[in-house]
Coordinates of C-alpha atoms in Angstrom, one line a residue:
M79 CA 119.5 71.2 71.8
L80 CA 116.4 72.4 73.0
I81 CA 116.0 69.4 75.4
C82 CA 119.6 69.9 76.5
W83 CA 118.7 73.6 77.4
T84 CA 115.9 72.5 79.2
G85 CA 117.8 70.0 81.2
L86 CA 120.3 72.9 82.2
I87 CA 117.1 74.3 83.8
L88 CA 116.7 70.9 85.9
L89 CA 120.5 71.0 87.1
T90 CA 120.4 74.8 88.1
G91 CA 117.0 74.5 90.0
P92 CA 116.2 78.0 91.0
I93 CA 113.4 78.9 88.3
P94 CA 109.9 78.1 89.7
T95 CA 107.9 75.7 87.4
V96 CA 104.7 74.0 87.2
V97 CA 103.6 70.8 85.7
C98 CA 102.4 71.5 82.0
V99 CA 99.6 69.2 81.5
V100 CA 97.8 69.5 78.2
L101 CA 94.3 70.4 79.0
P102 CA 91.2 69.2 77.2
V103 CA 90.5 70.8 73.9
L104 CA 88.0 73.9 75.2
I105 CA 85.4 74.1 72.2
I106 CA 84.9 77.8 71.4
R107 CA 82.7 78.7 68.3
Q108 CA 84.6 80.8 65.9
M109 CA 83.5 83.0 62.9
A110 CA 83.7 81.4 59.6
V111 CA 85.3 83.4 56.9
C112 CA 84.3 81.6 53.8
Q113 CA 81.9 82.9 51.1
G114 CA 80.3 79.8 49.9
G115 CA 80.8 77.4 47.1
D116 CA 84.0 75.3 47.7
A117 CA 85.7 77.8 49.3
I118 CA 86.4 77.1 53.1
S119 CA 87.9 79.3 56.0
V120 CA 91.2 80.1 56.5
Q121 CA 91.1 79.0 60.2
S122 CA 90.4 75.3 58.9
H123 CA 93.5 75.2 56.3
V124 CA 96.3 77.4 57.9
S125 CA 98.6 75.5 60.7
L126 CA 99.6 77.4 63.6
F127 CA 102.4 79.0 62.0
R128 CA 103.0 77.6 58.6
R129 CA 101.5 78.2 55.2
P130 CA 99.1 75.3 54.2
R131 CA 100.6 72.6 51.8
A132 CA 97.5 73.0 49.3
V133 CA 98.6 76.7 48.9
S134 CA 102.0 75.7 48.3
E135 CA 100.9 73.1 45.6
A136 CA 98.8 75.7 44.3
L137 CA 101.6 78.3 44.1
K138 CA 103.7 75.5 42.4
N139 CA 101.0 75.1 39.8
L140 CA 101.2 78.9 39.2
D141 CA 104.7 79.0 38.5
N142 CA 103.9 76.4 35.5
W143 CA 101.0 78.2 34.3
T144 CA 102.0 79.8 30.9
G145 CA 100.0 81.6 28.3
P146 CA 97.1 84.2 28.2
G147 CA 95.2 84.9 31.6
R148 CA 98.1 84.3 33.6
P149 CA 97.5 86.2 37.0
I150 CA 100.3 88.5 38.0
R151 CA 102.6 87.5 40.8
R152 CA 103.9 89.8 43.2
P153 CA 106.8 88.4 45.2
L154 CA 107.2 89.7 49.1
G155 CA 110.6 91.8 49.5
T156 CA 113.9 90.7 48.6
S157 CA 115.2 87.1 48.1
G158 CA 116.9 87.8 51.3
Q159 CA 113.4 88.1 53.1
T160 CA 112.1 85.0 51.3
K161 CA 114.6 82.7 52.3
W162 CA 114.3 84.1 56.1
L163 CA 110.6 83.4 55.8
D164 CA 111.1 79.9 54.3
F165 CA 113.5 79.6 57.2
E166 CA 111.0 80.5 59.9
D167 CA 108.4 78.4 58.0
G168 CA 110.3 75.4 58.4
I169 CA 110.7 75.9 62.2
F170 CA 107.5 77.3 63.4
T171 CA 105.3 74.4 62.6
E172 CA 102.4 73.1 64.8
R173 CA 104.3 69.7 65.0
H174 CA 107.3 71.3 66.3
F175 CA 105.4 73.2 69.0
R176 CA 103.8 70.1 70.1
L177 CA 107.0 68.1 70.3
Y178 CA 109.1 70.7 71.9
G179 CA 106.5 72.3 74.1
S180 CA 105.9 68.8 75.3
A181 CA 109.6 68.2 76.0
I182 CA 109.9 71.8 78.1
G183 CA 106.8 70.7 79.9
F184 CA 108.0 67.3 81.0
T185 CA 111.4 69.2 82.1
Y186 CA 109.2 71.6 84.1
A187 CA 107.5 68.8 85.5
L188 CA 110.5 67.3 86.8
V189 CA 111.6 70.7 88.2
L190 CA 108.5 71.1 90.1
A191 CA 108.8 67.5 91.6
F192 CA 112.4 68.1 92.5
R193 CA 111.4 71.6 94.2
F194 CA 108.4 69.9 95.8
W195 CA 110.7 67.1 97.5
Q196 CA 113.1 69.9 98.5
G197 CA 110.0 71.5 100.5
V198 CA 110.2 74.5 98.1
S199 CA 106.7 74.9 97.2
V200 CA 103.0 75.2 99.0
I201 CA 104.5 72.8 101.6
G202 CA 107.8 73.9 103.3
P203 CA 110.7 71.7 104.5
T204 CA 109.3 71.4 108.0
G205 CA 106.0 69.8 106.6
K206 CA 104.2 73.0 107.7
F207 CA 102.4 75.4 104.9
A208 CA 104.9 77.5 103.3
C209 CA 104.5 81.5 103.3
I210 CA 103.7 82.0 99.7
D211 CA 101.4 84.5 98.1
F212 CA 98.5 82.0 98.1
C213 CA 98.2 82.6 101.9
W214 CA 96.5 85.9 101.7
I215 CA 94.2 84.9 98.9
W216 CA 93.1 81.9 101.2
D217 CA 92.9 84.0 104.5
S218 CA 91.1 86.8 102.6
G219 CA 88.4 84.0 101.5
I220 CA 88.3 83.0 105.5
F221 CA 87.6 86.8 106.3
A222 CA 85.0 87.2 103.6
V223 CA 82.9 84.4 104.9
S224 CA 83.2 85.6 108.6
I225 CA 80.9 87.9 110.6
D226 CA 83.1 91.1 109.8
P227 CA 84.7 90.8 106.6
S228 CA 85.8 94.6 106.7
R229 CA 88.7 93.3 109.2
V230 CA 90.6 91.8 106.2
Y231 CA 92.2 95.5 106.2
D232 CA 93.1 95.1 109.7
F233 CA 96.8 94.2 109.5
A234 CA 96.9 93.1 113.1
A235 CA 94.0 90.6 112.4
Y236 CA 95.0 89.6 109.1
S237 CA 98.6 88.8 110.1
A238 CA 97.5 87.0 113.0
A239 CA 95.6 84.8 110.7
Q240 CA 98.5 84.2 108.5
N241 CA 100.5 83.4 111.5
T242 CA 97.8 80.8 112.4
L243 CA 98.2 79.3 109.0
V244 CA 102.0 78.9 108.5
G245 CA 103.3 79.7 111.9
P246 CA 105.9 82.4 113.3
N247 CA 108.8 80.9 111.6
A248 CA 107.5 80.5 107.8
G249 CA 110.7 82.4 106.8
G250 CA 108.6 85.3 105.2
P251 CA 106.9 88.5 105.9
F252 CA 103.1 88.6 106.3
F253 CA 101.1 90.3 103.7
H254 CA 98.6 93.3 103.6
F255 CA 95.4 93.0 101.9
I256 CA 95.7 95.8 99.4
Y257 CA 92.9 95.1 96.8
P258 CA 89.4 96.4 96.4
P259 CA 86.6 94.9 98.3
T260 CA 85.4 93.6 94.9
M261 CA 88.4 91.1 95.3
L262 CA 86.5 89.2 98.0
F263 CA 84.1 87.9 95.4
F264 CA 86.7 85.8 93.8
T265 CA 88.0 84.2 97.1
Y266 CA 84.9 83.8 98.9
P267 CA 84.4 80.2 97.8
L268 CA 87.9 79.6 99.0
G269 CA 86.8 80.2 102.5
F270 CA 84.9 76.8 102.8
M271 CA 87.6 74.7 101.5
P272 CA 90.8 73.4 103.3
Y273 CA 93.7 75.1 102.4
L274 CA 95.6 72.5 100.1
V275 CA 92.1 71.8 98.4
A276 CA 91.6 75.7 98.0
F277 CA 95.1 75.9 96.3
A278 CA 94.5 73.3 93.7
V279 CA 91.1 74.6 92.9
W280 CA 92.2 78.0 92.6
I281 CA 95.4 77.1 90.2
V282 CA 93.1 74.9 88.2
A283 CA 90.0 77.1 87.8
T284 CA 92.2 80.4 86.7
L285 CA 94.3 78.2 84.5
L286 CA 91.5 76.9 82.7
L287 CA 90.2 80.5 82.3
Y288 CA 93.6 81.4 80.9
Q289 CA 93.7 78.6 78.6
A290 CA 90.1 79.4 77.5
A291 CA 91.0 83.1 76.6
I292 CA 94.3 81.5 74.6
Y293 CA 92.2 79.0 72.7
A294 CA 89.3 81.8 72.0
I295 CA 92.3 83.8 70.1
I296 CA 94.1 80.9 68.4
P297 CA 92.1 77.8 68.3
R298 CA 94.7 75.5 68.0
P299 CA 95.8 72.7 70.6
A300 CA 99.6 73.6 70.1
A301 CA 98.6 77.5 71.4
L302 CA 97.4 75.5 74.5
I303 CA 101.1 74.2 75.2
A304 CA 102.9 77.1 74.1
A305 CA 100.6 79.2 76.5
V306 CA 101.7 77.4 79.6
L307 CA 105.8 77.4 78.6
P308 CA 106.8 81.0 79.8
I309 CA 108.5 81.3 83.0
G310 CA 105.8 83.9 84.4
V311 CA 103.1 81.3 84.0
S312 CA 105.0 78.7 86.0
A313 CA 105.7 81.2 88.6
N314 CA 102.0 82.3 88.9
A315 CA 101.3 78.6 89.7
L316 CA 103.9 77.9 91.9
L317 CA 103.0 81.0 94.4
G318 CA 99.2 80.7 93.8
Q319 CA 98.8 84.3 92.4
N320 CA 95.9 85.7 90.4
G321 CA 97.8 86.3 86.9
F322 CA 95.7 83.7 85.3
L323 CA 92.6 85.5 86.3
T324 CA 93.8 88.8 85.2
A325 CA 95.0 87.6 82.2
A326 CA 91.9 85.6 81.2
L327 CA 89.7 88.7 81.8
I328 CA 91.7 90.8 79.7
G329 CA 91.9 88.4 76.8
L330 CA 88.3 87.3 77.1
S331 CA 87.0 90.9 77.3
L332 CA 88.8 91.7 74.0
V333 CA 87.7 88.6 72.0
F334 CA 83.9 89.5 72.8
L335 CA 84.0 93.2 72.2
E336 CA 83.1 93.2 68.6
R337 CA 80.7 90.2 68.8
R338 CA 79.4 90.4 72.5
P339 CA 79.6 94.1 73.4
L340 CA 77.5 93.6 76.9
L341 CA 79.5 90.4 77.9
S342 CA 82.8 92.3 77.1
G343 CA 81.8 94.9 79.4
I344 CA 80.9 92.7 82.4
L345 CA 84.5 91.0 82.0
I346 CA 86.1 94.6 82.2
G347 CA 84.1 95.3 85.0
L348 CA 85.3 92.1 86.9
L349 CA 88.7 93.1 85.8
T350 CA 88.5 96.3 88.2
Y351 CA 89.7 93.8 90.9
K352 CA 93.0 95.1 89.8
P353 CA 92.1 98.7 88.5
H354 CA 95.7 99.8 87.6
L355 CA 95.9 97.2 84.9
G356 CA 92.6 98.3 83.1
V357 CA 93.1 102.2 83.1
L358 CA 93.5 102.2 79.1
F359 CA 90.4 100.2 78.6
P360 CA 87.9 103.3 78.9
L361 CA 90.2 105.5 76.8
A362 CA 90.4 102.8 74.0
L363 CA 86.6 102.1 74.1
V364 CA 85.7 105.8 73.6
A365 CA 88.6 106.4 71.1
S366 CA 86.9 103.5 69.3
R367 CA 83.3 104.5 69.8
N368 CA 82.4 101.3 71.5
W369 CA 79.5 103.0 73.6
R370 CA 77.5 99.8 74.3
T371 CA 80.7 98.1 75.9
L372 CA 81.7 101.3 77.9
C373 CA 78.3 101.4 79.4
S374 CA 78.3 97.8 80.1
A375 CA 81.7 98.2 81.6
T376 CA 80.6 101.1 83.6
A377 CA 77.3 99.6 85.1
S378 CA 79.1 96.4 86.1
T379 CA 81.9 98.3 87.8
V380 CA 79.2 100.4 89.8
A381 CA 77.1 97.3 90.5
L382 CA 80.1 95.2 91.9
S383 CA 81.2 98.3 93.9
V384 CA 77.8 98.6 95.5
A385 CA 77.2 94.6 96.1
A386 CA 80.8 94.7 97.6
A387 CA 80.0 97.1 100.1
A388 CA 76.5 95.6 101.0
A389 CA 78.1 92.3 101.2
F390 CA 81.6 92.9 102.8
G391 CA 80.9 96.2 104.6
Y392 CA 81.0 99.9 103.4
Q393 CA 84.0 100.3 105.4
G394 CA 86.2 98.4 103.1
W395 CA 86.4 101.0 100.4
P396 CA 87.7 103.7 102.7
S397 CA 90.0 101.2 104.0
F398 CA 91.5 100.3 100.4
I399 CA 91.8 103.8 99.5
A400 CA 94.0 104.4 102.7
S401 CA 96.1 101.4 102.0
L402 CA 97.3 103.2 98.6
F403 CA 99.4 105.5 100.4
G404 CA 102.2 105.0 102.8
R405 CA 104.2 102.8 100.6
N406 CA 107.8 102.6 100.7
S407 CA 110.2 103.5 97.6
S408 CA 109.1 100.3 96.2
L409 CA 105.6 100.6 96.3
S410 CA 105.5 97.7 99.0
P411 CA 103.1 98.6 102.1
D412 CA 105.5 97.3 104.3
S413 CA 108.5 99.2 104.8
D414 CA 110.7 96.4 105.4
V415 CA 110.0 94.6 102.2
E416 CA 111.5 95.6 98.6
L417 CA 109.1 94.6 95.9
N418 CA 110.7 93.2 92.6
L419 CA 108.5 95.4 90.3
Q420 CA 108.7 94.7 86.6
S421 CA 107.5 98.1 85.5
I422 CA 109.6 101.1 84.2
Y423 CA 109.2 102.6 87.5
G424 CA 110.6 99.5 89.1
L425 CA 113.4 99.3 86.3
L426 CA 114.7 102.7 87.1
H427 CA 114.3 102.3 91.0
W428 CA 116.2 99.0 90.4
A429 CA 119.0 100.9 88.6
G430 CA 119.3 103.4 91.6
A431 CA 117.4 106.4 90.4
N432 CA 115.7 108.7 93.0
A433 CA 111.9 108.7 93.1
W434 CA 111.3 111.7 91.4
V435 CA 113.2 110.9 88.3
S436 CA 111.5 107.3 88.2
W437 CA 108.0 108.9 88.6
T438 CA 108.8 111.4 86.0
V439 CA 110.0 109.0 83.4
H440 CA 107.3 106.6 84.3
L441 CA 104.4 108.8 83.9
T442 CA 105.9 110.5 80.7
V443 CA 106.3 107.1 79.2
A444 CA 102.7 106.2 80.2
A445 CA 101.1 109.3 78.7
L446 CA 102.8 108.7 75.4
V447 CA 101.2 105.2 75.7
A448 CA 98.0 106.2 76.5
A449 CA 97.9 108.7 73.7
M450 CA 99.2 106.0 71.1
V451 CA 96.7 103.6 72.3
C452 CA 94.0 106.2 71.8
A453 CA 95.2 107.3 68.4
L454 CA 95.5 103.6 67.3
W455 CA 92.0 102.5 68.3
A456 CA 90.5 105.4 66.9
K457 CA 91.6 104.3 63.4
P458 CA 90.1 101.3 61.1
I459 CA 93.4 99.1 61.5
P460 CA 93.2 95.3 62.0
Y461 CA 91.4 94.4 65.3
F462 CA 93.8 92.0 66.4
L463 CA 96.5 94.4 66.5
K464 CA 94.7 96.8 68.1
A465 CA 94.0 94.1 71.2
A466 CA 97.7 93.5 71.1
I467 CA 98.5 96.9 71.8
L468 CA 96.1 97.5 74.4
C469 CA 97.5 94.5 76.2
I470 CA 101.0 95.6 75.8
G471 CA 100.0 99.2 77.0
S472 CA 98.1 98.0 79.9
V473 CA 101.3 96.6 81.3
T474 CA 103.7 99.4 80.4
V475 CA 101.3 102.3 82.1
S476 CA 101.2 100.4 85.6
P477 CA 103.9 101.3 88.2
Y478 CA 102.8 98.3 90.1
L479 CA 103.7 95.5 88.2
L480 CA 105.0 91.9 89.4
G481 CA 106.2 88.9 87.7
Y482 CA 103.0 87.1 87.9
D483 CA 101.4 89.9 85.8
L484 CA 103.4 89.3 83.0
C485 CA 100.8 86.6 81.7
I486 CA 99.2 89.6 80.3
L487 CA 101.8 89.9 77.7
L488 CA 101.3 86.3 76.6
I489 CA 97.6 87.4 75.5
A490 CA 99.2 90.2 73.6
V491 CA 101.6 87.6 71.8
A492 CA 98.6 85.3 70.9
F493 CA 96.7 88.5 69.2
L494 CA 99.9 89.0 67.3
V495 CA 100.3 85.3 66.4
R496 CA 96.6 85.3 65.5
D497 CA 97.0 88.3 63.0
G498 CA 100.0 86.6 61.4
M499 CA 97.9 83.6 60.7
S500 CA 95.3 85.8 59.2
R501 CA 97.6 88.0 57.2
G502 CA 101.0 86.3 57.1
F503 CA 103.9 86.9 59.0
L504 CA 106.7 89.3 58.5
P505 CA 110.4 88.2 58.2
G506 CA 112.0 87.6 61.6
E507 CA 108.9 88.4 64.0
R508 CA 108.5 84.9 65.1
I509 CA 112.2 84.9 66.1
G510 CA 111.6 88.1 67.9
M511 CA 108.7 86.4 69.8
I512 CA 110.8 83.5 70.8
I513 CA 113.5 86.2 72.2
C514 CA 110.8 87.6 74.3
F515 CA 110.0 84.0 75.8
V516 CA 113.7 83.4 76.5
G517 CA 114.0 87.1 78.1
L518 CA 111.3 86.4 80.6
F519 CA 113.4 84.0 82.2
P520 CA 115.4 86.2 84.5
L521 CA 112.4 87.5 86.4
A522 CA 114.8 88.7 89.3
T523 CA 115.5 91.7 87.3
P524 CA 112.9 94.3 85.8
V525 CA 112.8 92.8 82.0
A526 CA 109.4 93.3 81.4
P527 CA 110.1 97.1 80.0
M528 CA 112.3 95.6 77.5
I529 CA 110.3 92.9 76.5
G530 CA 107.4 95.0 76.1
A531 CA 109.3 97.6 73.9
V532 CA 110.1 94.7 71.6
L533 CA 106.5 93.6 71.3
F534 CA 105.5 97.4 70.7
F535 CA 107.9 97.3 67.8
L536 CA 106.5 94.1 66.5
A537 CA 103.0 95.4 66.5
A538 CA 104.0 98.7 65.0
R539 CA 106.1 96.9 62.2
R540 CA 102.7 94.9 61.5
I541 CA 100.8 98.1 61.4
A542 CA 103.1 100.0 58.9
A543 CA 103.2 96.9 56.5
W544 CA 99.5 96.7 56.7
R545 CA 99.2 100.5 56.0
R546 CA 101.7 100.2 53.3
D547 CA 100.1 97.5 51.4
S548 CA 96.7 99.0 51.9
F549 CA 98.0 102.3 50.1
T550 CA 99.3 100.1 47.4
A551 CA 96.1 98.4 47.0
S552 CA 94.3 101.6 46.6
R553 CA 96.7 102.8 44.1
D554 CA 96.6 99.7 42.0
D555 CA 92.6 99.4 42.1
P556 CA 91.4 102.7 42.8
I557 CA 87.6 101.5 41.8
G558 CA 87.7 98.6 44.0
R559 CA 87.4 95.7 41.7
G560 CA 89.6 93.4 43.6
V561 CA 92.8 93.3 41.4
S562 CA 95.2 93.6 44.5
G563 CA 95.4 91.2 47.3
A564 CA 95.4 93.8 50.1
G565 CA 94.5 91.5 52.8
S566 CA 97.3 89.1 52.3
W567 CA 100.4 91.2 52.5
N568 CA 102.9 88.7 53.6
N569 CA 101.8 85.7 51.1
R570 CA 104.5 85.3 48.8
Y571 CA 101.8 85.3 45.7
P572 CA 98.8 87.1 46.6
Y573 CA 97.2 86.1 43.3
L574 CA 96.5 82.3 43.4
G575 CA 94.5 82.5 40.4
G576 CA 90.7 83.2 39.5
K577 CA 88.7 86.3 40.8
I578 CA 89.3 87.8 44.4
V579 CA 86.2 88.5 46.2
C580 CA 86.8 91.4 48.9
S581 CA 84.0 91.8 51.6
A582 CA 84.4 94.4 54.1
L583 CA 83.4 93.6 57.6
G584 CA 83.8 96.9 59.4
R585 CA 86.0 99.3 60.9
N586 CA 86.5 97.4 64.2
S587 CA 85.9 94.1 62.9
M588 CA 87.7 91.2 64.3
L589 CA 88.8 90.5 60.6
N590 CA 89.0 93.9 59.1
S591 CA 88.6 92.6 55.6
K592 CA 88.5 89.4 54.1
F593 CA 89.7 88.0 50.6
T594 CA 88.1 85.0 49.3
L595 CA 89.7 83.2 46.4
E596 CA 88.0 81.2 44.0
V597 CA 90.2 78.1 44.9
P598 CA 89.5 75.5 47.5
Y599 CA 90.9 77.8 50.3
C600 CA 91.0 81.6 51.3
Y601 CA 93.0 83.9 53.0
S602 CA 91.5 86.8 55.2

């Protein structure tokens, strides 16, 4: 059925896609969670979405254990929830993701080849370069290596360069350069390359960074396949946009936040090339008292700003600030162009609301989301959930959000999945993630607010379950002797036998607490 569904995409043909090639495995060192002896880390034994077979065998042995000393078994929820979890466990396996993901990727490759044959790609139907988003990226690199880089903000000169590249009859409006001067550091190397070579280098390099961020969160080959399947990824690759780069910087900065705070701060400083997508990071760092990361981010931001003024001219900063004003109702710098915004503001504008109502509702929701992010980051909840909330919030608070920026939501989903691999999944949440995946396909309409709301709900549900189980654990074990499986609230049987060894790793740790069982595997 899934192959037939992807075949329908090939028949309709309007969805931009990209060849999904399984990249070489990116080796990223991860923290082990074993405590010695015969116990080994959960990362080695837990598959992508399923309980390991060894644990299932242990549970069967536990059912057959009679006599004194038998540990207490606590089933999760009702029998209906248990059956639903069994149903999801049978579907969401690494093997299935490799099989179906490869099928969808192969279909995407056929669609891309078909669209390229039609001339709907980097090369238009006339054989000349098409007017896609990468045009402004490559032209900004040309200006960056020129004698006067600040002329990139001169629309007359910038549009003339695009006209030289694609011709006056390219079929699309010419772009304004509306980014900070620090963006020129990323596009500077492209100015030395031919257009097609620069396009290939840009897509491959940023995609590798994006895949590295995904693999750093979920070290599974199947995660690399799943990460390139959403439609926002293919749209970003087809247009040559910077969504991969933004998602990679956000994902890697959150991965290194606890272990490499200085490196995390540098990555956050690089993210300031799109400042509207990073406004929640300083609030989260202050709320969680990550002072080293905050200082590193501040220093790198100042250093990049000064370096951009020295390398590309100080006139760039006043020109960038001036470009923020004079927008039309869709926040486009061109009065004749209507942008398809994916924000709450864009949804209301698309529905016909006036500017005052759209701005009021958007800013109110943004303030509530910012307050929620601060409150959650100040509390000792699991770090993966805090990281997912910050990613979703960063997308929600920005009024200027386009389809290729939705790659950030994939980083949020990766953190939710990683928390599920560590603590178990709740009934129905994996189905909810698949619904979000399907819901991203109609990018012609502002679907991101609804997808973000669903992901917010999934994260809040996990936080509520974690708090409920933590309360139960503290009530059952007031002196902390390790008789309640607080770290395994979604495992059908928290007690697999033997003594549970609990070791806290800190209030903001990547794994908030870990529980090692005296059996040949452990959960955290």
